[in-house]
Amino acid sequence: MSELIKSGAVADVTRGSNLAYMLQDNDLFLLTGYKVIKSQRQKGFVNCAKVLHNGKIKLVYFTEHHKSLLSVLPSLNGDGFLSVLINLLNAVIGIRNNGFLVCQNLDLTFDRIFVDPNTLAVSLIYLPLKKPVVELSMFENELRTGLIKLITATPSLGETQANYICTDLSNGALSLDELYRRFRSRRTKGDSTTQAPITNNGSPLDGVSNSEFSVQPELIFSSLNAPMPIAFNIKKEEFVIGSHPNNVDGVITFNRAISRTHCKIMYLDQRYYIVDLNSANGTFINKLRIPSGQRHPLKNGDVVRLANSDFMIQI
């Protein structure tokens, strides 16, 4: 049972193949958080719906066609598990850094963490609550200790890889960010060959190798509070965003407060940046306004505000 359930703020009321949670107090529900996970359901969140049951809010998660980490685990070796772990930490860190979500509202039960067996991408159960009902330190401890128990109970992961991962997870001096970097570095160095995602016919997926990627990753710039859905899939060195269709790559016309050429997203030295192009109403990252003309790094989970419209960054 996860710490989230132990807190008593939500109850597990699952019946059948889809997961369900009941809020003990309807005032706990956060509409903004619900909209975020609904808009980002193709990128790391399990799709859900809010319904009323005897006057209480119930959140139903459509997991029928997902495969849990526990069900995928027997088919993974140590290298494949390392890739899943990297993806899991990246997702948790992205949620923690998001201006609208808190990672403590994740259900970390391993049969409720879902993995695509072909790509090893991770999808998570997030409960949109107004405030965390679990302390961050308790959440991180649950994540670390749970992973250690899972690894030690799975001989197929290999002793060397398992010992390395468990040693780092046990080191409280290492933050989640440091763990993520160490695990990525180990995969990159090629101490052991990372399991390449495969197709159903057993061949590697196109563009996926057994070593770390060096190609430019795609950045998705998607609306959070717009009257119409907007999503720019960016994979070029410079991508200009604004309201004038003749001057920009990504056009936003629903908000007159957004300038004709408002900002640009750059890819430089294997990293994405955003630059405000002297816009009238400013560019903000996680609610902080950035100076015009200066590069500011972007990371997964950042919320960018153009004037008074918010957009999610996914890398």
PDB file of C-alpha atoms in Angstrom, residues 16-288:
ATOM      1  CA  GLY A  16     -12.627  -4.615 -12.103  1.00  0.00           C
ATOM      2  CA  SER A  17      -9.810  -3.853 -14.533  1.00  0.00           C
ATOM      3  CA  ASN A  18      -9.622  -0.068 -14.092  1.00  0.00           C
ATOM      4  CA  LEU A  19      -8.224   1.613 -10.982  1.00  0.00           C
ATOM      5  CA  ALA A  20     -10.386   3.921  -8.877  1.00  0.00           C
ATOM      6  CA  TYR A  21      -9.779   6.230  -5.927  1.00  0.00           C
ATOM      7  CA  MET A  22     -12.334   8.009  -3.731  1.00  0.00           C
ATOM      8  CA  LEU A  23     -11.496  11.383  -2.182  1.00  0.00           C
ATOM      9  CA  GLN A  24     -12.486  11.543   1.474  1.00  0.00           C
ATOM     10  CA  ASP A  25     -13.034  15.303   1.111  1.00  0.00           C
ATOM     11  CA  ASN A  26     -14.162  16.827  -2.199  1.00  0.00           C
ATOM     12  CA  ASP A  27     -12.322  20.046  -1.310  1.00  0.00           C
ATOM     13  CA  LEU A  28      -9.053  18.161  -1.879  1.00  0.00           C
ATOM     14  CA  PHE A  29      -9.703  18.012  -5.628  1.00  0.00           C
ATOM     15  CA  LEU A  30      -7.621  20.391  -7.773  1.00  0.00           C
ATOM     16  CA  LEU A  31      -9.203  21.193 -11.129  1.00  0.00           C
ATOM     17  CA  THR A  32      -5.988  22.681 -12.564  1.00  0.00           C
ATOM     18  CA  GLY A  33      -4.035  19.512 -11.800  1.00  0.00           C
ATOM     19  CA  TYR A  34      -6.802  17.423 -13.357  1.00  0.00           C
ATOM     20  CA  LYS A  35      -6.673  19.493 -16.557  1.00  0.00           C
ATOM     21  CA  VAL A  36      -2.882  19.131 -16.714  1.00  0.00           C
ATOM     22  CA  ILE A  37      -2.893  15.344 -16.531  1.00  0.00           C
ATOM     23  CA  LYS A  38      -5.804  15.149 -18.977  1.00  0.00           C
ATOM     24  CA  SER A  39      -3.943  17.294 -21.500  1.00  0.00           C
ATOM     25  CA  GLN A  40      -0.702  15.342 -21.013  1.00  0.00           C
ATOM     26  CA  ARG A  41      -2.119  11.811 -20.907  1.00  0.00           C
ATOM     27  CA  GLN A  42      -0.097  10.741 -23.945  1.00  0.00           C
ATOM     28  CA  LYS A  43       3.095  11.805 -22.183  1.00  0.00           C
ATOM     29  CA  GLY A  44       3.542   9.927 -18.947  1.00  0.00           C
ATOM     30  CA  PHE A  45       0.135   9.951 -17.235  1.00  0.00           C
ATOM     31  CA  VAL A  46      -2.560   7.287 -17.266  1.00  0.00           C
ATOM     32  CA  ASN A  47      -5.806   8.768 -18.576  1.00  0.00           C
ATOM     33  CA  CYS A  48      -8.475   9.311 -15.939  1.00  0.00           C
ATOM     34  CA  ALA A  49     -12.017  10.587 -15.437  1.00  0.00           C
ATOM     35  CA  LYS A  50     -13.701  12.371 -12.523  1.00  0.00           C
ATOM     36  CA  VAL A  51     -17.114  11.064 -11.495  1.00  0.00           C
ATOM     37  CA  LEU A  52     -19.391  11.492  -8.481  1.00  0.00           C
ATOM     38  CA  HIS A  53     -20.302   8.498  -6.328  1.00  0.00           C
ATOM     39  CA  ASN A  54     -22.726   9.089  -3.453  1.00  0.00           C
ATOM     40  CA  GLY A  55     -21.743  12.743  -3.484  1.00  0.00           C
ATOM     41  CA  LYS A  56     -17.996  12.061  -3.307  1.00  0.00           C
ATOM     42  CA  ILE A  57     -15.443  12.579  -6.062  1.00  0.00           C
ATOM     43  CA  LYS A  58     -14.114   9.346  -7.535  1.00  0.00           C
ATOM     44  CA  LEU A  59     -11.157   9.265  -9.931  1.00  0.00           C
ATOM     45  CA  VAL A  60     -11.171   6.365 -12.389  1.00  0.00           C
ATOM     46  CA  TYR A  61      -7.952   5.476 -14.263  1.00  0.00           C
ATOM     47  CA  PHE A  62      -8.206   3.524 -17.503  1.00  0.00           C
ATOM     48  CA  THR A  63      -5.496   0.902 -17.060  1.00  0.00           C
ATOM     49  CA  GLU A  64      -7.103  -2.043 -18.822  1.00  0.00           C
ATOM     50  CA  HIS A  65      -4.679  -1.951 -21.753  1.00  0.00           C
ATOM     51  CA  HIS A  66      -1.579  -0.973 -19.750  1.00  0.00           C
ATOM     52  CA  LYS A  67       1.090  -3.349 -18.458  1.00  0.00           C
ATOM     53  CA  SER A  68       2.328  -2.823 -14.913  1.00  0.00           C
ATOM     54  CA  LEU A  69       5.999  -2.753 -13.970  1.00  0.00           C
ATOM     55  CA  LEU A  70       5.482  -5.983 -12.028  1.00  0.00           C
ATOM     56  CA  SER A  71       4.099  -7.769 -15.086  1.00  0.00           C
ATOM     57  CA  VAL A  72       6.899  -6.518 -17.369  1.00  0.00           C
ATOM     58  CA  LEU A  73       9.703  -7.120 -14.870  1.00  0.00           C
ATOM     59  CA  PRO A  74      10.256 -10.857 -15.599  1.00  0.00           C
ATOM     60  CA  SER A  75      11.105 -10.016 -19.226  1.00  0.00           C
ATOM     61  CA  LEU A  76      13.752  -7.417 -18.297  1.00  0.00           C
ATOM     62  CA  ASN A  77      17.432  -7.938 -17.634  1.00  0.00           C
ATOM     63  CA  GLY A  78      19.481  -5.496 -15.557  1.00  0.00           C
ATOM     64  CA  ASP A  79      20.053  -3.161 -18.483  1.00  0.00           C
ATOM     65  CA  GLY A  80      16.390  -3.026 -19.423  1.00  0.00           C
ATOM     66  CA  PHE A  81      15.449  -2.314 -15.824  1.00  0.00           C
ATOM     67  CA  LEU A  82      18.018   0.491 -15.695  1.00  0.00           C
ATOM     68  CA  SER A  83      16.284   2.113 -18.670  1.00  0.00           C
ATOM     69  CA  VAL A  84      12.915   1.833 -16.919  1.00  0.00           C
ATOM     70  CA  LEU A  85      14.421   3.300 -13.750  1.00  0.00           C
ATOM     71  CA  ILE A  86      15.868   6.242 -15.683  1.00  0.00           C
ATOM     72  CA  ASN A  87      12.486   6.884 -17.297  1.00  0.00           C
ATOM     73  CA  LEU A  88      10.736   6.654 -13.926  1.00  0.00           C
ATOM     74  CA  LEU A  89      13.101   9.110 -12.233  1.00  0.00           C
ATOM     75  CA  ASN A  90      12.839  11.483 -15.185  1.00  0.00           C
ATOM     76  CA  ALA A  91       9.038  11.428 -14.890  1.00  0.00           C
ATOM     77  CA  VAL A  92       9.077  12.013 -11.120  1.00  0.00           C
ATOM     78  CA  ILE A  93      11.574  14.876 -11.417  1.00  0.00           C
ATOM     79  CA  GLY A  94       9.536  16.446 -14.220  1.00  0.00           C
ATOM     80  CA  ILE A  95       6.409  16.366 -12.048  1.00  0.00           C
ATOM     81  CA  ARG A  96       8.301  17.756  -9.055  1.00  0.00           C
ATOM     82  CA  ASN A  97       9.555  20.666 -11.171  1.00  0.00           C
ATOM     83  CA  ASN A  98       6.116  21.371 -12.618  1.00  0.00           C
ATOM     84  CA  GLY A  99       4.418  24.500 -11.357  1.00  0.00           C
ATOM     85  CA  PHE A 100       0.996  22.833 -11.053  1.00  0.00           C
ATOM     86  CA  LEU A 101       1.773  19.287  -9.860  1.00  0.00           C
ATOM     87  CA  VAL A 102       3.513  17.706  -6.857  1.00  0.00           C
ATOM     88  CA  CYS A 103       5.216  14.329  -7.036  1.00  0.00           C
ATOM     89  CA  GLN A 104       3.850  13.269  -3.624  1.00  0.00           C
ATOM     90  CA  ASN A 105       0.459  12.791  -5.297  1.00  0.00           C
ATOM     91  CA  LEU A 106       1.754   9.825  -7.319  1.00  0.00           C
ATOM     92  CA  ASP A 107       0.744   6.285  -6.425  1.00  0.00           C
ATOM     93  CA  LEU A 108       4.085   4.476  -6.341  1.00  0.00           C
ATOM     94  CA  THR A 109       2.693   0.972  -5.893  1.00  0.00           C
ATOM     95  CA  PHE A 110       4.619  -1.098  -8.437  1.00  0.00           C
ATOM     96  CA  ASP A 111       1.535  -2.726  -9.883  1.00  0.00           C
ATOM     97  CA  ARG A 112       0.332   0.850 -10.542  1.00  0.00           C
ATOM     98  CA  ILE A 113       3.438   2.040 -12.350  1.00  0.00           C
ATOM     99  CA  PHE A 114       2.988   1.126 -16.006  1.00  0.00           C
ATOM    100  CA  VAL A 115       5.637   0.332 -18.615  1.00  0.00           C
ATOM    101  CA  ASP A 116       5.402   0.079 -22.386  1.00  0.00           C
ATOM    102  CA  PRO A 117       7.209  -3.236 -23.094  1.00  0.00           C
ATOM    103  CA  ASN A 118       8.318  -2.005 -26.532  1.00  0.00           C
ATOM    104  CA  THR A 119       9.748   1.411 -25.641  1.00  0.00           C
ATOM    105  CA  LEU A 120      10.176   1.042 -21.839  1.00  0.00           C
ATOM    106  CA  ALA A 121       8.358   4.381 -21.439  1.00  0.00           C
ATOM    107  CA  VAL A 122       6.671   4.875 -18.067  1.00  0.00           C
ATOM    108  CA  SER A 123       3.092   6.002 -17.335  1.00  0.00           C
ATOM    109  CA  LEU A 124       2.039   7.036 -13.838  1.00  0.00           C
ATOM    110  CA  ILE A 125      -1.079   7.387 -11.710  1.00  0.00           C
ATOM    111  CA  TYR A 126      -1.367  10.991 -10.514  1.00  0.00           C
ATOM    112  CA  LEU A 127      -4.096  12.147  -8.131  1.00  0.00           C
ATOM    113  CA  PRO A 128      -4.942  15.844  -8.643  1.00  0.00           C
ATOM    114  CA  LEU A 129      -5.066  17.029  -5.034  1.00  0.00           C
ATOM    115  CA  LYS A 130      -4.817  20.646  -3.871  1.00  0.00           C
ATOM    116  CA  LYS A 131      -2.013  19.893  -1.453  1.00  0.00           C
ATOM    117  CA  PRO A 132       0.317  16.973  -0.827  1.00  0.00           C
ATOM    118  CA  VAL A 133      -0.911  14.661   1.902  1.00  0.00           C
ATOM    119  CA  VAL A 134       2.516  13.017   2.185  1.00  0.00           C
ATOM    120  CA  GLU A 135       5.785  14.774   3.048  1.00  0.00           C
ATOM    121  CA  LEU A 136       8.379  14.933   0.259  1.00  0.00           C
ATOM    122  CA  SER A 137      10.944  13.093   2.401  1.00  0.00           C
ATOM    123  CA  MET A 138       8.445  10.283   3.049  1.00  0.00           C
ATOM    124  CA  PHE A 139       7.639  10.087  -0.662  1.00  0.00           C
ATOM    125  CA  GLU A 140      11.307   9.810  -1.658  1.00  0.00           C
ATOM    126  CA  ASN A 141      11.940   7.219   1.043  1.00  0.00           C
ATOM    127  CA  GLU A 142       9.003   5.155  -0.218  1.00  0.00           C
ATOM    128  CA  LEU A 143      10.372   5.332  -3.762  1.00  0.00           C
ATOM    129  CA  ARG A 144      13.925   4.346  -2.780  1.00  0.00           C
ATOM    130  CA  THR A 145      13.079   1.555  -0.341  1.00  0.00           C
ATOM    131  CA  GLY A 146      10.410   0.156  -2.631  1.00  0.00           C
ATOM    132  CA  LEU A 147      12.842  -0.015  -5.552  1.00  0.00           C
ATOM    133  CA  ILE A 148      15.508  -1.686  -3.415  1.00  0.00           C
ATOM    134  CA  LYS A 149      13.047  -4.355  -2.252  1.00  0.00           C
ATOM    135  CA  LEU A 150      11.882  -4.913  -5.810  1.00  0.00           C
ATOM    136  CA  ILE A 151      15.427  -5.252  -7.155  1.00  0.00           C
ATOM    137  CA  THR A 152      16.647  -7.627  -4.452  1.00  0.00           C
ATOM    138  CA  ALA A 153      13.605  -9.846  -5.028  1.00  0.00           C
ATOM    139  CA  THR A 154      14.283 -10.104  -8.787  1.00  0.00           C
ATOM    140  CA  PRO A 155      17.333 -12.315  -9.546  1.00  0.00           C
ATOM    141  CA  SER A 156      16.948 -11.891 -13.314  1.00  0.00           C
ATOM    142  CA  LEU A 157      18.245  -8.314 -13.070  1.00  0.00           C
ATOM    143  CA  GLY A 158      21.781  -9.577 -12.485  1.00  0.00           C
ATOM    144  CA  GLU A 159      23.871  -9.273  -9.343  1.00  0.00           C
ATOM    145  CA  THR A 160      26.355  -6.633 -10.565  1.00  0.00           C
ATOM    146  CA  GLN A 161      23.746  -4.240 -11.927  1.00  0.00           C
ATOM    147  CA  ALA A 162      21.430  -4.813  -8.962  1.00  0.00           C
ATOM    148  CA  ASN A 163      24.176  -4.139  -6.412  1.00  0.00           C
ATOM    149  CA  TYR A 164      25.201  -0.941  -8.184  1.00  0.00           C
ATOM    150  CA  ILE A 165      21.656   0.415  -8.323  1.00  0.00           C
ATOM    151  CA  CYS A 166      20.804  -0.561  -4.749  1.00  0.00           C
ATOM    152  CA  THR A 167      23.987   1.024  -3.389  1.00  0.00           C
ATOM    153  CA  ASP A 168      23.119   4.347  -4.998  1.00  0.00           C
ATOM    154  CA  LEU A 169      19.465   4.191  -3.979  1.00  0.00           C
ATOM    155  CA  SER A 170      20.539   3.543  -0.385  1.00  0.00           C
ATOM    156  CA  ASN A 171      22.772   6.620  -0.362  1.00  0.00           C
ATOM    157  CA  GLY A 172      20.643   9.363   1.177  1.00  0.00           C
ATOM    158  CA  ALA A 173      23.266  11.956   0.242  1.00  0.00           C
ATOM    159  CA  LEU A 174      22.322  11.504  -3.427  1.00  0.00           C
ATOM    160  CA  SER A 175      19.273  13.489  -4.528  1.00  0.00           C
ATOM    161  CA  LEU A 176      16.841  12.118  -7.094  1.00  0.00           C
ATOM    162  CA  ASP A 177      18.452  14.403  -9.674  1.00  0.00           C
ATOM    163  CA  GLU A 178      21.899  13.004  -8.851  1.00  0.00           C
ATOM    164  CA  LEU A 179      20.605   9.440  -9.037  1.00  0.00           C
ATOM    165  CA  TYR A 180      19.103  10.190 -12.444  1.00  0.00           C
ATOM    166  CA  ARG A 181      22.397  11.608 -13.732  1.00  0.00           C
ATOM    167  CA  ARG A 182      24.443   8.712 -12.322  1.00  0.00           C
ATOM    168  CA  PHE A 183      22.192   6.086 -13.878  1.00  0.00           C
ATOM    169  CA  ARG A 184      22.194   7.879 -17.236  1.00  0.00           C
ATOM    170  CA  SER A 185      25.976   8.168 -17.067  1.00  0.00           C
ATOM    171  CA  ARG A 186      26.329   4.461 -16.355  1.00  0.00           C
ATOM    172  CA  ARG A 187      24.154   3.626 -19.350  1.00  0.00           C
ATOM    173  CA  THR A 188      26.092   6.058 -21.557  1.00  0.00           C
ATOM    174  CA  LYS A 189      29.507   4.724 -20.558  1.00  0.00           C
ATOM    175  CA  GLY A 190      28.521   1.300 -21.788  1.00  0.00           C
ATOM    176  CA  ASP A 191      29.528  -0.554 -18.626  1.00  0.00           C
ATOM    177  CA  SER A 192      26.721  -2.805 -19.748  1.00  0.00           C
ATOM    178  CA  THR A 193      24.724  -2.646 -22.941  1.00  0.00           C
ATOM    179  CA  THR A 194      21.345  -1.027 -22.451  1.00  0.00           C
ATOM    180  CA  GLN A 195      18.476  -3.156 -23.666  1.00  0.00           C
ATOM    181  CA  ALA A 196      17.126  -1.667 -26.870  1.00  0.00           C
ATOM    182  CA  PRO A 197      13.356  -1.469 -27.149  1.00  0.00           C
ATOM    183  CA  ILE A 198      12.097  -3.993 -29.690  1.00  0.00           C
ATOM    184  CA  THR A 199       9.092  -4.371 -31.928  1.00  0.00           C
ATOM    185  CA  ASN A 200       6.657  -7.241 -31.753  1.00  0.00           C
ATOM    186  CA  ASN A 201       8.635  -9.159 -34.382  1.00  0.00           C
ATOM    187  CA  GLY A 202      11.781  -9.032 -32.255  1.00  0.00           C
ATOM    188  CA  SER A 203      13.730  -6.430 -34.255  1.00  0.00           C
ATOM    189  CA  PRO A 204      14.984  -3.152 -32.755  1.00  0.00           C
ATOM    190  CA  LEU A 205      12.793  -0.113 -33.168  1.00  0.00           C
ATOM    191  CA  ASP A 206      13.916   2.275 -35.890  1.00  0.00           C
ATOM    192  CA  GLY A 207      16.237   4.919 -34.500  1.00  0.00           C
ATOM    193  CA  VAL A 208      16.844   3.053 -31.238  1.00  0.00           C
ATOM    194  CA  SER A 209      20.294   1.709 -30.495  1.00  0.00           C
ATOM    195  CA  ASN A 210      21.953   0.050 -27.539  1.00  0.00           C
ATOM    196  CA  SER A 211      23.825   3.196 -26.615  1.00  0.00           C
ATOM    197  CA  GLU A 212      22.820   6.686 -25.509  1.00  0.00           C
ATOM    198  CA  PHE A 213      21.103   8.879 -28.070  1.00  0.00           C
ATOM    199  CA  SER A 214      23.096  11.725 -29.600  1.00  0.00           C
ATOM    200  CA  VAL A 215      20.321  13.028 -31.867  1.00  0.00           C
ATOM    201  CA  GLN A 216      18.221  16.041 -30.977  1.00  0.00           C
ATOM    202  CA  PRO A 217      15.221  15.017 -28.844  1.00  0.00           C
ATOM    203  CA  GLU A 218      11.771  16.324 -29.673  1.00  0.00           C
ATOM    204  CA  LEU A 219      10.342  19.100 -27.501  1.00  0.00           C
ATOM    205  CA  ILE A 220       6.558  19.343 -27.178  1.00  0.00           C
ATOM    206  CA  PHE A 221       5.148  22.793 -26.384  1.00  0.00           C
ATOM    207  CA  SER A 222       1.476  22.300 -25.465  1.00  0.00           C
ATOM    208  CA  SER A 223      -1.243  24.566 -24.097  1.00  0.00           C
ATOM    209  CA  LEU A 224      -2.655  24.225 -20.583  1.00  0.00           C
ATOM    210  CA  ASN A 225      -5.345  26.903 -20.322  1.00  0.00           C
ATOM    211  CA  ALA A 226      -6.083  27.815 -23.932  1.00  0.00           C
ATOM    212  CA  PRO A 227      -9.588  27.983 -25.448  1.00  0.00           C
ATOM    213  CA  MET A 228      -8.302  25.604 -28.131  1.00  0.00           C
ATOM    214  CA  PRO A 229      -5.699  22.804 -27.894  1.00  0.00           C
ATOM    215  CA  ILE A 230      -2.249  23.773 -29.162  1.00  0.00           C
ATOM    216  CA  ALA A 231       0.793  21.516 -29.388  1.00  0.00           C
ATOM    217  CA  PHE A 232       4.005  22.300 -31.263  1.00  0.00           C
ATOM    218  CA  ASN A 233       6.308  19.332 -31.859  1.00  0.00           C
ATOM    219  CA  ILE A 234       9.704  21.012 -32.069  1.00  0.00           C
ATOM    220  CA  LYS A 235      12.794  19.363 -33.508  1.00  0.00           C
ATOM    221  CA  LYS A 236      14.820  22.150 -35.113  1.00  0.00           C
ATOM    222  CA  GLU A 237      17.598  24.438 -33.926  1.00  0.00           C
ATOM    223  CA  GLU A 238      15.359  27.521 -33.758  1.00  0.00           C
ATOM    224  CA  PHE A 239      11.572  27.682 -33.492  1.00  0.00           C
ATOM    225  CA  VAL A 240       9.890  31.091 -33.238  1.00  0.00           C
ATOM    226  CA  ILE A 241       6.503  31.424 -31.516  1.00  0.00           C
ATOM    227  CA  GLY A 242       4.110  34.347 -31.831  1.00  0.00           C
ATOM    228  CA  SER A 243       0.840  35.637 -33.237  1.00  0.00           C
ATOM    229  CA  HIS A 244       1.856  36.653 -36.780  1.00  0.00           C
ATOM    230  CA  PRO A 245       1.723  33.701 -39.206  1.00  0.00           C
ATOM    231  CA  ASN A 246       4.236  35.234 -41.626  1.00  0.00           C
ATOM    232  CA  ASN A 247       6.918  35.762 -38.982  1.00  0.00           C
ATOM    233  CA  VAL A 248       6.860  32.615 -36.848  1.00  0.00           C
ATOM    234  CA  ASP A 249       7.051  28.814 -36.941  1.00  0.00           C
ATOM    235  CA  GLY A 250       4.388  28.278 -34.265  1.00  0.00           C
ATOM    236  CA  VAL A 251       1.319  30.513 -34.535  1.00  0.00           C
ATOM    237  CA  ILE A 252      -0.847  31.418 -31.515  1.00  0.00           C
ATOM    238  CA  THR A 253      -3.849  33.519 -32.474  1.00  0.00           C
ATOM    239  CA  PHE A 254      -6.281  33.125 -29.565  1.00  0.00           C
ATOM    240  CA  ASN A 255      -4.561  35.638 -27.239  1.00  0.00           C
ATOM    241  CA  ARG A 256      -3.955  39.219 -28.361  1.00  0.00           C
ATOM    242  CA  ALA A 257      -1.555  39.728 -25.449  1.00  0.00           C
ATOM    243  CA  ILE A 258       0.955  37.447 -27.188  1.00  0.00           C
ATOM    244  CA  SER A 259       3.302  39.468 -29.406  1.00  0.00           C
ATOM    245  CA  ARG A 260       3.744  39.005 -33.149  1.00  0.00           C
ATOM    246  CA  THR A 261       7.155  37.407 -32.531  1.00  0.00           C
ATOM    247  CA  HIS A 262       6.986  36.613 -28.825  1.00  0.00           C
ATOM    248  CA  CYS A 263       9.792  34.138 -28.133  1.00  0.00           C
ATOM    249  CA  LYS A 264      11.932  31.438 -29.698  1.00  0.00           C
ATOM    250  CA  ILE A 265      13.041  28.000 -28.598  1.00  0.00           C
ATOM    251  CA  MET A 266      16.632  27.048 -29.416  1.00  0.00           C
ATOM    252  CA  TYR A 267      18.554  23.780 -29.369  1.00  0.00           C
ATOM    253  CA  LEU A 268      22.222  24.373 -28.588  1.00  0.00           C
ATOM    254  CA  ASP A 269      24.943  22.077 -27.213  1.00  0.00           C
ATOM    255  CA  GLN A 270      22.466  19.224 -26.659  1.00  0.00           C
ATOM    256  CA  ARG A 271      20.071  21.392 -24.649  1.00  0.00           C
ATOM    257  CA  TYR A 272      16.895  23.382 -25.253  1.00  0.00           C
ATOM    258  CA  TYR A 273      16.635  27.084 -24.360  1.00  0.00           C
ATOM    259  CA  ILE A 274      13.942  29.745 -24.612  1.00  0.00           C
ATOM    260  CA  VAL A 275      14.576  33.388 -25.483  1.00  0.00           C
ATOM    261  CA  ASP A 276      12.085  36.226 -25.073  1.00  0.00           C
ATOM    262  CA  LEU A 277      12.071  38.373 -28.230  1.00  0.00           C
ATOM    263  CA  ASN A 278      11.281  41.708 -26.560  1.00  0.00           C
ATOM    264  CA  SER A 279       7.629  40.760 -26.176  1.00  0.00           C
ATOM    265  CA  ALA A 280       5.230  43.342 -24.783  1.00  0.00           C
ATOM    266  CA  ASN A 281       3.864  41.174 -21.963  1.00  0.00           C
ATOM    267  CA  GLY A 282       6.792  38.929 -21.181  1.00  0.00           C
ATOM    268  CA  THR A 283       7.839  35.297 -21.104  1.00  0.00           C
ATOM    269  CA  PHE A 284       7.814  33.411 -17.796  1.00  0.00           C
ATOM    270  CA  ILE A 285       9.202  30.049 -16.694  1.00  0.00           C
ATOM    271  CA  ASN A 286       7.534  28.500 -13.662  1.00  0.00           C
ATOM    272  CA  LYS A 287       6.014  31.927 -12.848  1.00  0.00           C
ATOM    273  CA  LEU A 288       9.351  33.804 -13.014  1.00  0.00           C
TER     274      LEU A 288
END
